[in-house]
Coordinates of C-alpha atoms in Angstrom, one line a residue:
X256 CA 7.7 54.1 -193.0
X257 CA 11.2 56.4 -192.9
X258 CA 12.1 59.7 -191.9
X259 CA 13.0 61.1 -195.0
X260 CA 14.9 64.1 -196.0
X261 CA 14.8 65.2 -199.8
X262 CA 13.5 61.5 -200.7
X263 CA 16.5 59.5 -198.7
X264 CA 15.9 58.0 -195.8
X265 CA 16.8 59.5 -192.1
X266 CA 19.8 57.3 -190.7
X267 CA 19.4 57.2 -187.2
X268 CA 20.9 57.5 -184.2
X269 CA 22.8 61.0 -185.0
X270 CA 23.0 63.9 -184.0
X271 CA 21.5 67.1 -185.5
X272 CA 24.9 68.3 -186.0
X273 CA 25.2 65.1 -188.2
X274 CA 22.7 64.8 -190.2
X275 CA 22.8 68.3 -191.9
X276 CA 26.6 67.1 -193.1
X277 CA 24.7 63.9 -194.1
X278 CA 21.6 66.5 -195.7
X279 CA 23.3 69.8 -196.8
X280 CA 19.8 70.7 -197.7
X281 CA 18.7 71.0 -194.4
X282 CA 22.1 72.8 -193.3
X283 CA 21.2 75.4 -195.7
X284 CA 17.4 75.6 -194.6
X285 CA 18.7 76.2 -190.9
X286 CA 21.3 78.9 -191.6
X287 CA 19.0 80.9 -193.7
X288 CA 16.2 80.6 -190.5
X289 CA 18.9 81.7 -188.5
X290 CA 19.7 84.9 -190.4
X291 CA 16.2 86.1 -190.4
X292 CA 15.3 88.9 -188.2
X293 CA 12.9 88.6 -185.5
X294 CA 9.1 89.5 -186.7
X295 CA 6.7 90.7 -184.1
X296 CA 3.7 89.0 -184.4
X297 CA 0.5 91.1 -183.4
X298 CA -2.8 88.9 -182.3
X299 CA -4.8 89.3 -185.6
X300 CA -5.5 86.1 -187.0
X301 CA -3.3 84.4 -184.6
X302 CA -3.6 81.5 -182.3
X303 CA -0.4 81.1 -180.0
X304 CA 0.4 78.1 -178.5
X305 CA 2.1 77.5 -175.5
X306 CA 4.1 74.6 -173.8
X307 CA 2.5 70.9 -174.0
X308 CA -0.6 72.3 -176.2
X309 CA -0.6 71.7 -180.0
X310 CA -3.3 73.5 -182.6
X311 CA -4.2 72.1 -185.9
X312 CA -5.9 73.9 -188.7
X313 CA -6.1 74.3 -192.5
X314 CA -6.1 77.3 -194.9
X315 CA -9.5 77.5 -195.1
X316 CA -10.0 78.6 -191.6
X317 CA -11.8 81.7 -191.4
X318 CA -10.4 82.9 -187.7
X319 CA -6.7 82.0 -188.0
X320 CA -4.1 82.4 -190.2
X321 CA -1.0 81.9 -188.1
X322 CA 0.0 79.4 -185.6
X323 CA 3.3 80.5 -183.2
X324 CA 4.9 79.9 -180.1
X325 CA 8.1 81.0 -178.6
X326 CA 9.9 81.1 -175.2
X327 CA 11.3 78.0 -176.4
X328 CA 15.1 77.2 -174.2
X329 CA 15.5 73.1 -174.3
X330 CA 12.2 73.0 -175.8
X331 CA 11.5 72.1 -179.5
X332 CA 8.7 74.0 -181.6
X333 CA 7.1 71.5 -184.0
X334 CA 5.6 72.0 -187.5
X335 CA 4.1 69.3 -189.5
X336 CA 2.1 70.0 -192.4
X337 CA 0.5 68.0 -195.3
X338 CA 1.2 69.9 -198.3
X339 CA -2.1 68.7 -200.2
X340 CA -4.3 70.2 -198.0
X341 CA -3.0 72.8 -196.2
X342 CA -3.5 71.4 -192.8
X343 CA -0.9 72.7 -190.4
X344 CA -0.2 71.6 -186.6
X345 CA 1.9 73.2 -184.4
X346 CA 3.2 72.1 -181.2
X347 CA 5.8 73.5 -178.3
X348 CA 7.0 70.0 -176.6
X349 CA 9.2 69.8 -174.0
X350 CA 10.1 66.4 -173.9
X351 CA 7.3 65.4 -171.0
X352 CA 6.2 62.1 -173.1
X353 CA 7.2 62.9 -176.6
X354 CA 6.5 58.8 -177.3
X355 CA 2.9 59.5 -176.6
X356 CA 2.9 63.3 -178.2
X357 CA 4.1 62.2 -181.7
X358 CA 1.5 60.1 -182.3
X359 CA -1.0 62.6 -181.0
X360 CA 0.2 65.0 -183.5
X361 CA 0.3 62.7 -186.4
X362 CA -3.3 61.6 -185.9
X363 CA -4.2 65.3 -185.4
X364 CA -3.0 66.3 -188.8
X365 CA -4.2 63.0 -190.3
X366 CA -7.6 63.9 -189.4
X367 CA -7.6 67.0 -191.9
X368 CA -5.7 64.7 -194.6
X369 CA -8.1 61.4 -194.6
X370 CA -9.7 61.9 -198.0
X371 CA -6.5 64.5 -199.8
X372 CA -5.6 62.7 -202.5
X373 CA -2.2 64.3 -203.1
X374 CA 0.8 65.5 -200.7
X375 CA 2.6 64.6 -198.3
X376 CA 3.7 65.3 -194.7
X377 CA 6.7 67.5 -194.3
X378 CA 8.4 68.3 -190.6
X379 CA 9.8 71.2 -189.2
X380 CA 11.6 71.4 -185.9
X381 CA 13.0 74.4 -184.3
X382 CA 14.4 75.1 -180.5
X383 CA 17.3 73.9 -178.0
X384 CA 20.7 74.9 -177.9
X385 CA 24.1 73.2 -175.6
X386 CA 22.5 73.1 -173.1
X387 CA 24.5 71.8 -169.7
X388 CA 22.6 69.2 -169.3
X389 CA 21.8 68.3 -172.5
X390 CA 17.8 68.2 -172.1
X391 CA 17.8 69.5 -175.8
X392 CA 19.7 66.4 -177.1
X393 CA 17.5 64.3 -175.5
X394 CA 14.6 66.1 -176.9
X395 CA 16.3 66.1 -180.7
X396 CA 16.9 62.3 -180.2
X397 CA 13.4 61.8 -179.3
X398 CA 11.7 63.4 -181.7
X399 CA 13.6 62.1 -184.6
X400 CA 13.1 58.6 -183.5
X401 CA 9.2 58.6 -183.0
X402 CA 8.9 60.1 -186.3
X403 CA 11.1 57.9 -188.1
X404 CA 8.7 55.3 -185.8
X405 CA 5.6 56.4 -187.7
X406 CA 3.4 54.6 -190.6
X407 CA 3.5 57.5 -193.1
X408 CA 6.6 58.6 -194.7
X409 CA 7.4 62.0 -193.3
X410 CA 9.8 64.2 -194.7
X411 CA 12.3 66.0 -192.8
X412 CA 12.6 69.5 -193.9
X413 CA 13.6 72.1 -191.4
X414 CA 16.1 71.1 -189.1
X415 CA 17.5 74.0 -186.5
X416 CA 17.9 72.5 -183.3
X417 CA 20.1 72.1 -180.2
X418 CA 24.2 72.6 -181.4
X419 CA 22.5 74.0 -184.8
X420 CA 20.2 76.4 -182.7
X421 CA 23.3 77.4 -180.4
X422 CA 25.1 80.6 -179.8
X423 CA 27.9 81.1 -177.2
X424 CA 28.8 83.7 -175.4
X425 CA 30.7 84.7 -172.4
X426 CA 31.2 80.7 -172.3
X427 CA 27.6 80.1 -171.7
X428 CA 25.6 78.8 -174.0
X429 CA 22.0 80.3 -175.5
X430 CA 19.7 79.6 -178.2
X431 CA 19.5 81.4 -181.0
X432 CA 15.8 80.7 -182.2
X433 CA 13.4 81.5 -179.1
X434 CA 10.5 81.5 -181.2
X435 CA 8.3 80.9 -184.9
X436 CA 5.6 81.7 -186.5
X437 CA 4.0 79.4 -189.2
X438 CA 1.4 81.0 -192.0
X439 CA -1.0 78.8 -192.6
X440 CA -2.3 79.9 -196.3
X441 CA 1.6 80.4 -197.5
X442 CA 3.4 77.8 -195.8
X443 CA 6.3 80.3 -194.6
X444 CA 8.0 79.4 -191.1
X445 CA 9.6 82.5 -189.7
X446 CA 11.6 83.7 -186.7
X447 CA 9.0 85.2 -184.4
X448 CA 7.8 86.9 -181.0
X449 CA 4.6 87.8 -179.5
X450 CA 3.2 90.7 -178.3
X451 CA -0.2 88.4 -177.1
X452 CA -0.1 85.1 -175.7
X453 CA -3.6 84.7 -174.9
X454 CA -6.5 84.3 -174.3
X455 CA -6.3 82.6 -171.0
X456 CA -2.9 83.1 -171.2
X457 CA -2.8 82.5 -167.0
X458 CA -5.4 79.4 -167.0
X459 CA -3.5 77.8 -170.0
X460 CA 0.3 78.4 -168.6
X461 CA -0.7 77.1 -164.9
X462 CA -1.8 73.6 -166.7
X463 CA 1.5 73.3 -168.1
X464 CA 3.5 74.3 -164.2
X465 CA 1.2 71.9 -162.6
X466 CA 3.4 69.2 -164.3
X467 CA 0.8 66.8 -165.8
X468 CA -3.2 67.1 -167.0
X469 CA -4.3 66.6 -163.6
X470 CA -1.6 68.8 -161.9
X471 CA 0.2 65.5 -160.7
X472 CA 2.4 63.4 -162.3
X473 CA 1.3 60.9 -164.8
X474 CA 2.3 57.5 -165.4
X475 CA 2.3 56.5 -169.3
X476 CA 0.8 55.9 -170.9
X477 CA -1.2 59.6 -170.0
X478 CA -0.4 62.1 -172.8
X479 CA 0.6 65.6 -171.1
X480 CA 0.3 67.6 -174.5
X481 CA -3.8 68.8 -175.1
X482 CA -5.0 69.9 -178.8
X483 CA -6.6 73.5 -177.4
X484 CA -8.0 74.5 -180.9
X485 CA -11.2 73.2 -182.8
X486 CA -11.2 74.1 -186.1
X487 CA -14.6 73.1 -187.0
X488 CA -16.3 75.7 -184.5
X489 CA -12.9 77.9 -185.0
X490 CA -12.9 78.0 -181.2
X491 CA -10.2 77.7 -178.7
X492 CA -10.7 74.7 -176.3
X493 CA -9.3 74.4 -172.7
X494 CA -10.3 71.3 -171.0
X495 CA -10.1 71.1 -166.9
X496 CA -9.0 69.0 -164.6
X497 CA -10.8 66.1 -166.2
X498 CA -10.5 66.0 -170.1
X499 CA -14.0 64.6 -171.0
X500 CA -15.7 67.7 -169.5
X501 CA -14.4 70.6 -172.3
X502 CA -15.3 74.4 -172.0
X503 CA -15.1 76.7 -174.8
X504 CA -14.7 80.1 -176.1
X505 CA -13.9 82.2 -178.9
X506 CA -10.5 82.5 -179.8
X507 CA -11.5 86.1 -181.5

C-alpha cells in the first residue's frame, strides 16, 4: 500500500524539499514545528530513547507518558502512531539498516493495533539538515521509500527533514530541530531536550558506538535497531551481547 499524505498518494523519488511544494500541508506542519521553542523535558513519565533503539507504548500505560530523543545531526527521529489506539513508537535511526528497521517498527506498532477496529497509521519524521555529505538525504530517501514499501497505508504527516530542517550560518550548515518529544495520551509532537537520558544511559549509548548488536559489524540481514521498552511489564529492556538472553529493570 502508498505513502500517503492528506489521502493522495506519496510520489516517489523526491526530495523533502519537493514534496512539501507537492503537499503544502505538510510545508505548513514543518514551519509551525520549527517556530516552537525548545521545551525541557524533565524524567517524570518519560522514557528517552537513544540512537538505533525504538520504544513502543499506548496511552494506557501506567509508567510513561512521553517518548523523546534528541541529539539528532544526520539522524532522523521517527514517530508512527495508530490513531485508534493510541499506540505510539518512537525511534532515533541513523540510517545503519533502515531496510530492516522499518519493518521492525511497523510490526512493533502493529502489535498494539491487531484487534483496533478503527484508525489508521500516521508518520512523523524529524532531523537532518545540508549536510556535506549528504548522509541526511540518504536517510530522507530511505525512509520514505521503505514506508511507501509497506502493506498498510501510512500516512505522511509531519515532514521536517534534511533542507527543511536546515539553518545556515557562517556558510556552514546546522539543523534546526536537535530533538522531540511525543505525548503519548494527547498525540502532540514538540520541539524538545532532556535534562535525563537514562537509565543506563552509559550501557545503552556504548551498544550503539560499538557499531552493530554484537559490537562488530553486521551483515544483513541483522537489524542494528533493539525495541528497549516492554510495555506489558512497563519495564525498560536492554539485551546483551546476545539478544535471546534479556535483563531487565524498572524504567521508574
Amino acid at each position: 500500500m502508498p505513502l500517503l499524505v492528506d489521502g493522495r498518494r506519496v510520489r516517489l523519488p523526491r526530495s523533502a524539499a519537493e514534496l512539501v511544494r507537492e503537499h503544502p500541508p505538510l510545508e505548513e506542519r514543518a514551519r509551525l514545528l520549527r517556530g516552537q521553542s525548545v521545551q525541557q523535558v524533565g524524567p517524570q513519565g518519560l522514557l528517552y530513547v537513544q540512537q538505533r533503539e525504538l520504544a513502543v507504548t499506548s496511552p494506557k500505560d501506567g509508567s510513561i507518558s512521553i517518548l523523546g530523543s534528541d541529539d539528532a545531526t544526520t539522524c532522523h527521529i521517527v514517530v508512527l502512531r495508530h490513531t485508534g489506539n493510541g499506540a505510539t513508537c518512537l525511534t532515533h535511526c541513523d540510517g545503519s539498516d533502515t531496510k530492516a528497521e522499518v519493518p521492525l517498527i511497523m510490526s512493533s506498532i502493529k502489535s498494539f493495533s491487531e484487534h483496533a477496529e478503527c484508525g489508521r497509521l500516521e508518520v512523523h519524521l524529524v532531523g537532518g539538515f545540508s549536510d556535506d555529505r549528504q548522509l541526511s538525504q540518504k536517510l530522507t530517501h530511505q525512509l520514505l521509500s521503505e514506508f511507501d514499501k509497506q502493506d498498510d497505508d501510512i500516512h505522511l504527516v509531519t515532514l521536517c527533514v534534511t533542507e527543511l530542517n536546515d539553518r545556515e550560518e557562517n556558510e556552514n550548515h546546522f539543523p534546526i530541530i536537535y530533538g522531540i518529544a511525543v505525548n503519548i495520551k494527547t498525540a502532540e509532537i514538540y520541539r524538545a531536550s532532556f535534562q535525563d537520558r537514562g537509565p543506563e544511559e552509559q550501557l545503552r549509548a556504548a551498544r550503539a558506538l560499538a557499531g552493530g548488536p554484537d559490537g562488530v559489524e553486521a551483515p544483513p540481514p541483522t537489524c542494528w535497531m533493539i525495541s528497549i521498552y516492554d510495555a506489558k511489564t512497563e519495564q525498560l529492556r536492554i539485551g546483551p551481547s546476545n539478544p535471546r538472553e534479556p535483563f531487565h529493570f524498572s524504567s521508574g
